[in-house]
C-alpha positions as a printed Julia matrix, in Angstrom:
686×3 Matrix{Float64}:
 -118.36  -39.79  -158.52
 -118.11  -39.87  -162.31
 -120.35  -42.35  -164.08
 -118.55  -44.04  -166.97
 -120.2   -44.97  -170.25
 -119.77  -48.64  -169.38
 -121.73  -48.17  -166.13
 -124.51  -46.39  -168.04
 -124.71  -49.24  -170.54
 -125.01  -51.76  -167.7
 -127.82  -49.77  -166.1
 -129.68  -49.5   -169.4
 -129.31  -53.25  -169.96
 -130.81  -53.85  -166.5
 -133.68  -51.49  -167.38
 -134.26  -53.44  -170.58
 -134.43  -56.73  -168.65
 -136.94  -55.19  -166.21
 -139.16  -54.0   -169.08
 -139.03  -57.41  -170.77
 -139.99  -59.1   -167.49
 -142.86  -56.65  -166.91
 -144.24  -57.23  -170.4
 -144.1   -60.99  -169.86
 -145.96  -60.69  -166.52
 -148.73  -58.6   -168.07
 -149.04  -60.94  -171.07
 -149.3   -64.04  -168.84
 -151.89  -62.28  -166.68
 -154.06  -61.49  -169.71
 -153.76  -64.95  -171.25
 -154.42  -66.78  -167.97
 -157.45  -64.59  -167.32
 -158.9   -65.42  -170.74
 -158.56  -69.18  -170.25
 -159.78  -69.04  -166.64
 -156.57  -70.39  -165.1
 -155.07  -67.68  -162.89
 -151.37  -68.52  -162.84
 -150.34  -64.98  -161.79
 -152.27  -64.89  -158.52
 -154.76  -62.36  -157.24
 -152.74  -59.33  -158.37
 -152.44  -60.68  -161.89
 -156.17  -61.49  -162.03
 -157.11  -57.97  -160.86
 -154.71  -56.37  -163.37
 -156.05  -58.46  -166.26
 -159.67  -57.79  -165.3
 -159.06  -54.03  -165.21
 -157.22  -53.93  -168.54
 -159.7   -56.13  -170.44
 -162.69  -54.27  -169.02
 -161.22  -50.92  -170.02
 -159.56  -51.76  -173.37
 -160.94  -55.13  -174.46
 -158.63  -56.91  -176.88
 -156.66  -53.67  -177.17
 -155.1   -54.47  -173.8
 -152.7   -56.83  -175.58
 -150.94  -53.8   -177.12
 -149.56  -52.92  -173.7
 -147.29  -55.97  -173.08
 -146.08  -56.11  -176.69
 -145.17  -52.4   -176.7
 -143.37  -52.63  -173.36
 -141.55  -55.74  -174.61
 -140.5   -53.93  -177.79
 -139.01  -51.05  -175.79
 -137.32  -53.45  -173.4
 -135.7   -55.38  -176.23
 -134.45  -52.18  -177.91
 -133.0   -50.91  -174.63
 -131.32  -54.23  -173.88
 -130.0   -54.64  -177.41
 -128.45  -51.15  -177.8
 -127.58  -50.5   -174.16
 -128.97  -46.97  -174.48
 -131.7   -45.08  -172.73
 -134.95  -44.71  -174.63
 -135.06  -41.25  -176.2
 -138.34  -39.32  -176.08
 -139.95  -41.62  -173.52
 -142.99  -39.42  -172.98
 -143.54  -39.14  -176.74
 -143.54  -42.91  -177.03
 -145.91  -43.29  -174.05
 -148.28  -40.79  -175.66
 -148.04  -42.66  -178.95
 -148.87  -45.91  -177.17
 -151.91  -44.3   -175.57
 -153.27  -43.08  -178.9
 -152.47  -46.45  -180.49
 -154.54  -48.28  -177.87
 -157.39  -45.79  -178.25
 -157.43  -46.19  -182.04
 -157.32  -49.99  -181.86
 -160.03  -50.16  -179.21
 -162.26  -47.85  -181.22
 -161.75  -49.98  -184.32
 -162.61  -53.18  -182.42
 -165.72  -51.56  -181.01
 -166.91  -50.65  -184.51
 -166.46  -54.27  -185.59
 -168.42  -55.69  -182.65
 -170.51  -53.18  -180.75
 -172.61  -55.83  -179.01
 -169.64  -57.87  -177.77
 -167.69  -54.74  -176.7
 -164.43  -55.96  -178.24
 -162.88  -52.55  -177.63
 -163.82  -52.35  -173.97
 -165.28  -49.38  -172.16
 -162.73  -46.99  -173.64
 -163.38  -48.09  -177.23
 -167.13  -47.84  -176.75
 -166.85  -44.31  -175.36
 -164.43  -42.99  -177.99
 -166.19  -44.46  -181.02
 -169.89  -44.49  -180.16
 -170.0   -41.45  -177.88
 -167.47  -39.13  -179.55
 -166.52  -40.0   -183.13
 -169.54  -41.67  -184.75
 -172.07  -38.99  -183.76
 -169.76  -36.29  -185.12
 -168.23  -37.9   -188.24
 -170.3   -41.01  -188.97
 -168.9   -44.49  -189.56
 -166.84  -43.6   -192.67
 -165.26  -40.54  -191.08
 -164.54  -42.5   -187.91
 -162.71  -45.23  -189.85
 -160.6   -42.57  -191.61
 -159.71  -40.82  -188.33
 -158.84  -44.13  -186.66
 -156.56  -45.1   -189.57
 -154.75  -41.75  -189.43
 -154.23  -41.93  -185.66
 -153.09  -45.56  -185.99
 -150.35  -44.68  -188.55
 -149.11  -41.66  -186.59
 -149.04  -43.64  -183.35
 -146.95  -46.43  -184.91
 -144.44  -43.83  -186.1
 -144.21  -42.33  -182.6
 -143.83  -45.67  -180.84
 -141.4   -47.41  -183.24
 -139.68  -44.34  -184.84
 -140.36  -45.91  -188.24
 -141.28  -43.65  -191.17
 -143.95  -45.06  -193.46
 -142.58  -43.07  -196.43
 -139.04  -44.34  -195.89
 -140.39  -47.87  -195.63
 -142.27  -47.53  -198.94
 -139.22  -45.95  -200.66
 -136.96  -48.74  -199.44
 -139.49  -51.29  -200.68
 -139.6   -49.59  -204.1
 -135.78  -49.59  -204.4
 -135.67  -53.24  -203.44
 -138.17  -54.07  -206.18
 -136.14  -52.07  -208.74
 -132.92  -53.87  -207.84
 -134.57  -57.3   -208.08
 -136.35  -56.53  -211.36
 -134.04  -57.12  -214.37
 -133.5   -54.23  -216.76
 -133.67  -54.38  -220.53
 -130.32  -53.52  -222.12
 -130.37  -50.61  -224.54
 -128.77  -52.66  -227.3
 -131.61  -55.2   -227.06
 -134.21  -52.46  -227.56
 -132.33  -51.06  -230.52
 -132.12  -54.49  -232.16
 -135.81  -55.18  -231.69
 -136.79  -51.78  -233.1
 -134.68  -52.08  -236.24
 -133.72  -55.4   -237.78
 -130.12  -55.52  -239.0
 -129.76  -56.8   -242.53
 -126.79  -59.01  -243.46
 -125.69  -56.83  -246.38
 -125.56  -53.79  -244.11
 -122.5   -55.16  -242.35
 -119.24  -53.37  -243.07
 -115.69  -53.57  -241.88
 -115.0   -51.21  -238.98
 -111.67  -49.42  -238.72
 -109.68  -49.57  -235.46
 -110.44  -45.93  -234.69
 -114.18  -46.51  -235.09
 -113.96  -49.44  -232.7
 -112.35  -47.22  -230.12
 -115.05  -44.57  -230.51
 -117.92  -46.94  -229.74
 -120.44  -45.92  -227.12
 -119.47  -46.5   -223.53
 -121.59  -48.83  -221.42
 -124.07  -47.05  -219.2
 -124.53  -48.31  -215.68
 -127.96  -48.05  -214.01
 -128.43  -45.09  -211.75
 -129.35  -45.69  -208.18
 -127.57  -49.05  -208.04
 -125.13  -47.69  -205.49
 -125.86  -45.65  -202.41
 -123.92  -42.42  -202.79
 -123.79  -39.72  -200.15
 -123.08  -36.16  -201.2
 -120.25  -34.49  -199.27
 -121.39  -32.6   -196.15
 -120.98  -28.85  -195.92
 -118.91  -29.28  -192.75
 -115.9   -30.29  -194.87
 -115.51  -26.65  -195.93
 -113.93  -23.86  -193.9
 -116.18  -21.42  -192.07
 -115.92  -17.8   -193.27
 -114.82  -15.22  -190.71
 -117.37  -12.79  -189.35
 -117.28   -9.29  -190.84
 -118.64   -6.11  -189.32
 -120.07   -3.88  -192.07
 -120.74   -1.08  -189.61
 -117.03   -0.2   -189.7
 -117.33    0.59  -193.42
 -120.17    3.07  -193.11
 -117.78    6.0   -192.73
 -115.77    4.86  -195.76
 -118.89    4.57  -197.92
 -120.13    7.98  -196.85
 -116.79    9.66  -197.58
 -116.52    8.06  -201.02
 -120.02    9.24  -201.92
 -119.16   12.81  -200.93
 -115.87   12.72  -202.87
 -117.66   11.45  -205.98
 -120.25   14.21  -205.92
 -117.61   16.87  -205.2
 -115.22   15.68  -207.91
 -117.94   15.57  -210.55
 -119.07   19.03  -209.51
 -115.54   20.36  -210.04
 -115.76   19.15  -213.65
 -119.11   20.83  -214.12
 -121.23   17.69  -213.71
 -124.13   17.83  -211.3
 -124.89   14.37  -209.89
 -126.2    12.84  -206.69
 -125.48    9.4   -205.19
 -128.86    7.68  -205.0
 -127.89    4.17  -203.85
 -124.83    2.38  -202.46
 -124.32   -1.38  -202.9
 -121.42   -2.58  -200.72
 -119.81   -5.86  -201.74
 -116.96   -8.0   -200.45
 -114.33   -6.45  -202.74
 -115.93   -3.52  -204.54
 -118.8    -1.12  -203.85
 -121.11    0.25  -206.51
 -122.27    3.85  -206.18
 -125.29    4.69  -208.32
 -125.48    8.33  -209.42
 -128.42   10.2   -210.88
 -127.33   12.89  -213.32
 -128.95   16.27  -213.6
 -130.99   16.95  -216.76
 -128.82   17.8   -219.75
 -125.7    15.96  -218.55
 -124.28   13.5   -221.09
 -123.31   10.0   -219.97
 -120.12   10.13  -222.02
 -118.89   13.1   -219.98
 -118.8    10.9   -216.87
 -117.2     7.92  -218.62
 -114.28   10.06  -219.74
 -113.45   10.94  -216.12
 -112.56    7.42  -214.94
 -108.85    8.18  -214.48
 -109.55   11.48  -212.7
 -111.98    9.81  -210.31
 -109.48    7.02  -209.59
 -106.81    9.62  -208.8
 -109.1    11.55  -206.48
 -110.26    8.4   -204.66
 -106.65    7.15  -204.43
 -107.5     3.75  -205.86
 -105.97    1.48  -208.47
 -108.81    1.66  -210.95
 -112.54    2.17  -211.14
 -115.16    0.82  -213.5
 -118.01    2.96  -214.8
 -121.22    1.22  -215.81
 -123.2     3.65  -217.91
 -126.06    3.21  -217.55
 -126.98    0.61  -214.92
 -129.26   -1.94  -216.65
 -132.9    -1.19  -215.87
 -132.18    2.07  -214.04
 -131.83    5.73  -214.93
 -128.5     5.91  -213.16
 -124.76    5.5   -213.7
 -122.85    2.92  -211.67
 -119.32    3.64  -210.44
 -117.57    0.6   -208.96
 -114.8     1.44  -206.49
 -112.52   -1.08  -204.72
 -112.91   -1.3   -200.95
 -110.01   -0.28  -198.75
 -110.2    -3.62  -196.94
 -111.15   -6.48  -199.25
 -112.94   -9.53  -197.82
 -112.6   -13.06  -199.17
 -115.66  -14.92  -200.36
 -115.58  -18.49  -199.06
 -117.13  -21.29  -201.05
 -119.05  -22.48  -197.99
 -121.05  -19.24  -198.08
 -122.15  -20.01  -201.63
 -122.92  -23.71  -201.25
 -125.02  -23.27  -198.12
 -126.92  -20.28  -199.51
 -130.68  -20.58  -200.22
 -130.03  -19.78  -203.89
 -127.78  -22.82  -204.33
 -130.03  -25.13  -202.31
 -133.08  -24.15  -204.37
 -131.26  -24.68  -207.69
 -132.72  -27.86  -209.18
 -130.13  -28.4   -211.92
 -127.36  -30.95  -211.31
 -125.01  -28.58  -213.14
 -125.65  -25.53  -210.95
 -122.49  -23.45  -210.59
 -121.89  -21.19  -207.59
 -119.76  -18.64  -209.42
 -119.48  -16.02  -206.68
 -121.14  -12.97  -205.18
 -122.47   -9.9   -206.95
 -121.54   -6.31  -206.2
 -124.47   -6.2   -203.78
 -123.18   -9.28  -201.93
 -125.81  -11.71  -203.25
 -124.92  -15.27  -204.25
 -124.91  -15.76  -208.02
 -125.84  -19.21  -209.35
 -125.48  -20.11  -213.02
 -126.73  -23.22  -214.81
 -124.31  -24.96  -217.17
 -127.31  -26.6   -218.88
 -128.48  -23.2   -220.05
 -125.09  -21.87  -221.19
 -124.4   -24.71  -222.42
 -120.61  -24.19  -222.68
 -118.32  -21.8   -220.82
 -115.16  -19.95  -221.84
 -112.86  -18.78  -219.02
 -109.88  -16.51  -219.64
 -107.62  -14.27  -217.6
 -104.05  -13.41  -216.82
 -101.85  -15.55  -214.58
 -102.8   -15.22  -210.91
 -106.17  -13.59  -211.59
 -108.21  -16.44  -210.08
 -108.96  -18.55  -213.14
 -107.86  -21.9   -211.67
 -109.67  -21.25  -208.38
 -112.88  -20.64  -210.32
 -112.43  -24.02  -212.04
 -112.18  -25.67  -208.62
 -115.33  -23.81  -207.57
 -117.16  -25.13  -210.63
 -116.07  -28.72  -209.94
 -117.01  -28.57  -206.25
 -120.39  -27.03  -207.06
 -121.24  -30.05  -209.21
 -119.8   -32.52  -206.66
 -122.14  -31.04  -204.04
 -125.14  -31.5   -206.36
 -124.64  -34.73  -208.32
 -123.6   -38.3   -207.64
 -121.03  -40.2   -209.67
 -123.85  -41.87  -211.62
 -125.45  -38.54  -212.57
 -122.46  -36.5   -213.76
 -119.1   -37.57  -215.17
 -116.01  -35.41  -215.69
 -113.27  -35.48  -218.3
 -110.5   -33.31  -216.88
 -107.65  -32.19  -219.15
 -104.71  -30.4   -217.53
 -101.59  -30.15  -219.75
  -99.84  -28.16  -216.99
 -100.05  -31.26  -214.75
 -100.4   -29.09  -211.63
 -103.98  -28.23  -210.66
 -106.48  -30.92  -211.66
 -104.64  -34.2   -210.83
 -105.76  -33.65  -207.22
 -109.15  -35.07  -208.31
 -107.7   -38.39  -209.48
 -109.48  -41.33  -207.92
 -112.99  -39.93  -207.5
 -115.71  -42.04  -209.17
 -116.99  -39.03  -211.12
 -114.07  -39.22  -213.59
 -114.4   -40.93  -216.98
 -110.64  -41.51  -216.96
 -107.65  -40.34  -214.94
 -106.88  -36.65  -215.39
 -105.39  -36.29  -218.88
 -102.06  -34.46  -218.79
 -100.58  -35.42  -222.17
 -101.57  -33.24  -225.12
 -101.72  -36.17  -227.56
 -103.9   -38.1   -225.13
 -106.14  -35.05  -224.77
 -106.81  -34.88  -228.51
 -107.62  -38.6   -228.56
 -109.93  -38.25  -225.56
 -111.82  -35.37  -227.19
 -112.28  -37.47  -230.34
 -113.67  -40.27  -228.18
 -116.18  -37.8   -226.7
 -117.31  -36.94  -230.24
 -117.95  -40.65  -230.83
 -119.87  -40.86  -227.56
 -121.98  -37.88  -228.64
 -122.84  -39.48  -231.98
 -123.8   -42.76  -230.33
 -126.08  -40.95  -227.91
 -127.81  -39.24  -230.81
 -128.35  -42.64  -232.45
 -129.82  -43.97  -229.21
 -132.16  -40.97  -228.94
 -133.32  -41.41  -232.52
 -134.0   -45.12  -232.01
 -135.97  -44.52  -228.8
 -137.92  -41.5   -230.03
 -136.45  -38.98  -227.59
 -135.09  -35.52  -228.32
 -132.62  -34.87  -225.53
 -131.05  -36.35  -222.41
 -133.89  -35.19  -220.17
 -136.56  -36.98  -222.2
 -134.4   -40.1   -222.48
 -133.7   -40.31  -218.74
 -137.34  -39.67  -217.91
 -138.53  -42.33  -220.35
 -136.19  -45.03  -219.05
 -136.14  -43.97  -215.42
 -137.85  -47.13  -214.18
 -135.52  -49.39  -216.18
 -132.52  -47.77  -214.47
 -130.91  -46.83  -217.81
 -130.27  -43.16  -217.21
 -127.19  -41.77  -218.92
 -125.0   -39.27  -217.08
 -124.06  -35.74  -218.03
 -120.45  -35.3   -219.15
 -118.57  -32.12  -218.25
 -115.28  -31.6   -220.1
 -112.91  -29.16  -218.39
 -109.72  -28.05  -220.15
 -107.52  -25.98  -217.85
 -105.14  -24.63  -220.5
 -106.53  -24.48  -224.0
 -103.41  -22.71  -225.31
 -101.25  -25.81  -224.81
 -103.61  -27.89  -226.94
 -103.9   -25.24  -229.65
 -100.11  -24.92  -229.84
  -99.65  -28.65  -230.47
 -102.56  -29.59  -232.72
 -104.56  -26.43  -233.52
 -106.58  -27.8   -236.43
 -107.6   -31.04  -234.73
 -108.45  -29.37  -231.42
 -110.45  -26.6   -233.07
 -112.46  -29.04  -235.18
 -113.32  -31.26  -232.2
 -114.25  -28.33  -229.95
 -116.45  -26.76  -232.63
 -118.25  -30.03  -233.29
 -118.89  -30.6   -229.59
 -119.95  -27.01  -228.98
 -122.45  -27.1   -231.83
 -124.08  -30.48  -231.17
 -123.42  -31.78  -227.66
 -125.96  -29.82  -225.63
 -128.91  -32.11  -226.32
 -126.97  -35.23  -225.31
 -125.78  -33.75  -222.01
 -122.13  -33.01  -222.88
 -120.79  -29.6   -221.82
 -117.46  -27.83  -222.34
 -115.57  -25.58  -219.93
 -112.49  -24.11  -221.64
 -109.92  -22.04  -219.73
 -106.81  -20.21  -220.87
 -104.39  -17.61  -219.58
 -103.54  -16.47  -223.11
 -106.67  -14.76  -224.46
 -105.29  -14.19  -227.96
 -106.99  -14.76  -231.29
 -104.64  -17.67  -231.96
 -106.05  -19.53  -228.95
 -109.62  -18.21  -228.79
 -110.4   -18.26  -232.49
 -113.45  -16.54  -233.86
 -115.28  -19.77  -234.63
 -114.59  -21.17  -231.13
 -115.82  -17.96  -229.51
 -118.95  -17.93  -231.66
 -119.98  -21.33  -230.3
 -119.27  -20.49  -226.64
 -121.65  -17.61  -225.8
 -121.07  -17.82  -222.02
 -117.83  -16.04  -221.05
 -116.04  -15.58  -217.74
 -113.32  -12.92  -217.89
 -110.76  -12.3   -215.16
 -108.18   -9.54  -215.0
 -106.29   -9.09  -218.28
 -103.44   -6.81  -219.31
 -104.97   -4.87  -222.18
 -108.25   -3.81  -223.72
 -107.45   -6.01  -226.71
 -107.5    -9.11  -224.51
 -110.76   -7.95  -222.92
 -112.39   -7.56  -226.34
 -111.09  -10.99  -227.34
 -112.97  -12.55  -224.42
 -116.05  -10.37  -223.98
 -116.21   -8.45  -227.28
 -116.01   -5.29  -225.15
 -113.72   -3.43  -222.77
 -113.85   -3.86  -219.0
 -111.73   -6.84  -218.0
 -108.58   -4.7   -218.04
 -109.96   -2.71  -215.07
 -110.55   -5.73  -212.84
 -108.63   -6.11  -209.6
 -107.5    -9.74  -209.78
 -107.86  -12.27  -206.94
 -111.2   -13.58  -208.23
 -112.66  -10.31  -209.52
 -114.43  -11.25  -212.74
 -117.02  -10.35  -215.36
 -119.57  -12.99  -216.35
 -121.36  -12.61  -219.66
 -124.42  -14.85  -219.7
 -125.84  -16.07  -223.04
 -128.24  -13.55  -224.52
 -127.14  -10.71  -222.23
 -125.79   -7.47  -223.66
 -123.61   -6.54  -220.68
 -121.65   -8.68  -218.24
 -122.26   -8.84  -214.5
 -119.4    -8.28  -212.07
 -118.78  -11.05  -209.55
 -116.3   -11.9   -206.84
 -115.26  -15.54  -207.07
 -115.01  -17.82  -204.08
 -111.78  -18.91  -202.45
 -111.11  -22.65  -202.25
 -108.08  -23.98  -200.39
 -106.18  -27.16  -201.26
 -107.06  -28.58  -197.83
 -110.78  -28.22  -198.56
 -110.41  -29.96  -201.92
 -108.45  -32.8   -200.32
 -111.1   -33.33  -197.65
 -113.89  -33.5   -200.22
 -111.93  -35.77  -202.56
 -111.05  -38.16  -199.72
 -114.7   -38.25  -198.59
 -115.88  -39.14  -202.1
 -113.11  -41.71  -202.62
 -114.25  -43.61  -199.51
 -117.64  -44.28  -201.12
 -116.35  -46.18  -204.12
 -113.44  -46.78  -206.45
 -113.06  -45.01  -209.74
 -114.3   -47.05  -212.72
 -112.62  -46.1   -215.98
 -114.44  -46.01  -219.29
 -112.53  -48.9   -220.85
 -112.45  -47.79  -224.5
 -111.41  -44.25  -223.56
 -108.67  -45.59  -221.3
 -107.4   -47.91  -224.03
 -107.5   -45.1   -226.57
 -105.24  -42.82  -224.52
 -102.94  -45.76  -223.78
 -102.62  -46.7   -227.46
 -102.04  -43.07  -228.41
  -99.21  -42.82  -225.89
  -97.55  -45.97  -227.15
  -97.84  -44.77  -230.76
  -96.32  -41.42  -229.83
  -93.33  -43.11  -228.2
  -92.89  -45.34  -231.24
  -92.99  -42.33  -233.6
  -90.36  -40.54  -231.52
  -88.06  -43.57  -231.74
  -88.48  -43.76  -235.53
  -87.71  -40.04  -235.94
  -84.58  -40.42  -233.82
  -83.33  -43.43  -235.83
  -84.18  -41.75  -239.14
  -82.12  -38.69  -238.2
  -79.17  -40.9   -237.25
  -79.5   -42.78  -240.55
  -79.41  -39.51  -242.52
  -76.28  -38.36  -240.7
  -74.62  -41.75  -241.3
  -75.49  -41.58  -245.0
  -73.95  -38.12  -245.33
  -70.77  -39.3   -243.61
  -70.36  -42.64  -245.46
  -71.83  -41.53  -248.81
  -73.8   -44.78  -248.96
  -76.98  -46.31  -247.57
  -77.8   -49.97  -246.95
  -79.68  -52.03  -244.38
  -76.49  -53.82  -243.32
  -74.76  -50.46  -242.71
  -77.62  -49.17  -240.57
  -77.91  -52.45  -238.66
  -74.24  -52.51  -237.67
  -73.71  -48.8   -237.04
  -76.99  -48.07  -235.24
  -77.23  -51.45  -233.44
  -80.79  -52.14  -234.6
  -82.63  -55.18  -235.93
  -82.93  -56.22  -239.58
  -86.57  -55.13  -239.65
  -85.87  -51.59  -238.41
  -82.91  -51.22  -240.77
  -85.05  -52.3   -243.73
  -87.79  -49.86  -242.67
  -85.29  -46.98  -242.62
  -84.14  -47.82  -246.16
  -87.74  -48.0   -247.37
  -88.56  -44.67  -245.7
  -85.57  -42.93  -247.32
  -86.53  -44.35  -250.71
  -90.15  -43.25  -250.29
  -89.05  -39.68  -249.5
  -86.82  -39.63  -252.59
  -83.54  -39.37  -250.68
  -82.02  -42.52  -252.23
  -82.61  -44.4   -255.43
  -84.17  -47.84  -255.87
  -82.25  -51.1   -255.58
  -80.48  -52.04  -258.85
  -79.29  -55.6   -258.44
  -75.84  -55.82  -256.88
  -75.04  -52.16  -257.56
  -75.14  -49.71  -254.63
  -78.12  -47.39  -254.34
  -77.9   -43.91  -255.78
  -77.52  -41.28  -253.02
  -79.06  -37.79  -253.52
  -76.82  -35.84  -251.15
  -78.39  -32.45  -251.9
  -81.87  -33.71  -250.98
  -80.54  -35.37  -247.82
  -78.82  -32.14  -246.73
  -81.99  -30.13  -247.39
  -84.07  -32.65  -245.46
  -81.52  -32.6   -242.61
  -81.75  -28.79  -242.36
  -85.56  -29.04  -242.33
  -85.46  -31.49  -239.41
  -83.08  -29.23  -237.47
  -85.36  -26.24  -238.07
  -88.46  -28.13  -236.9
  -86.7   -29.23  -233.71
  -85.6   -25.66  -232.96
  -89.19  -24.45  -233.31
């Protein structure tokens, strides 16, 4: 017969009632024995006499503990887990309490026979009174944890959080005002753009309970058997030695480092062999090994050997779950730890965006650039809450990053309009300047000192990570503005916790200018078409020999040579699961002034487009009619008096028509109008 869950709940409720009744019987027996009125009969009197003689006043722990368990069982309808652990905890609790009572009143034997034996016969002779009190306190705390399953540390932490929530915090603006008195003559009129670029309000950290996404949301990697590759590795080593010998180079494979996609073979050259002689044989070695391309690392950093990296016959994917559950990622203390991928030797590689402090990513289409951006975002989402790190995501392609819309980590919805992107970057510059003013007023040097100083007040400010998926689209529209903003942020934003991640699939000098590259020392290069593109990204060759599909070279700041990594694979389903999990914990709160700025910029852009369209129609009408007047434009273009007057004023300002001369018609400069018309047509074609 199958026992249903409902039947089990009923049985557990009955057990809870039995325990409650038993505790009440024992309690009444003890109380009636103390007052000399035996209401529980002979059995109750004998039970009370035995308990009080043995445990003294500690006997009262027994009915209260049994009653506590009975109430929990009845309330939840579940069987008590770890029953024997709780019984043991109750036993030690009674012993500790009885021993404590005996120390308080040895002559009256408040702790009963058991307390007298444990304290006076065992503990006091060995540890003295002070040591006995300390041991009793320790046993008492541990026993309470075993009986009630209540952690003392968790209780104290919860109490501390409750006190922090109740205690009011001092606003940052109030501190700034008290530190520096504002004089009346220091007031000045603020332009609309300066109003928009004011500092964003900072919400206290820890006000909301945020749970980081569990690792179970990610796909499990398939199991791989490396033993099957032993024959392949051995054959490749023999072919390498034999091929080099045919060219008169004596070398021996000293170490083999198998990785998920490529394997590095380290060769020790015989005395007198030049390194350049091996580097010149890359194409011959690739032909002999029947592979697409090989990469020669000469020499291997820190070793007297040459590294030859050969693609594996069967390439294995690196799953992001492998990286995020690795010990290296778990031990990383930084909130901006990035699980970039695995090394040639198959080890997880973790980079810190704080140390970079900005990152440039470039590679050809389909090389794995966008997947690496998703890996970077997920790495931070698995480390930081929405109150610790904020994102500003810019995706002019409108394809990849909008999937993150709605998570509370975003400063604003994913920016897909180029004009909005420029405005948002300018707002970030204003935010950076306001943070510097706050640091100066509070006597702190960087975001770490500031957050540590005002940790108790709950006024921590979050890191801001700006990710631009296609820098080329921004540079094509407003190159000067974008370059100036990026340079200013790259030079000054590290101390205030603002970091840039720039990505492009067009690694040309028009997109990655020299001054931008100089301020972004951390580079991540994927497969590119030519050596020129590789030098544009890394200032050296190498990226043209990569295999694609996440194969990349990472140049860390201060390092002379890049390290080869295999990026992790992230599916759209995994991203959706993580985004949905985070969305359930809270709604996205926009930064109001940034949101208004992008909105105003969009409206202004639409208005400018309408004016350009009307102005072009007015020029064509003037050429056809050989005259220009507000009444003509109003009737022919079906616009209001105000717009018609504005068109006349604009044409006069540009010198296309003459000024008003009483009742006479305006002078029309047809040659200038035709030249201006051709200029407009040329601009539209470009």
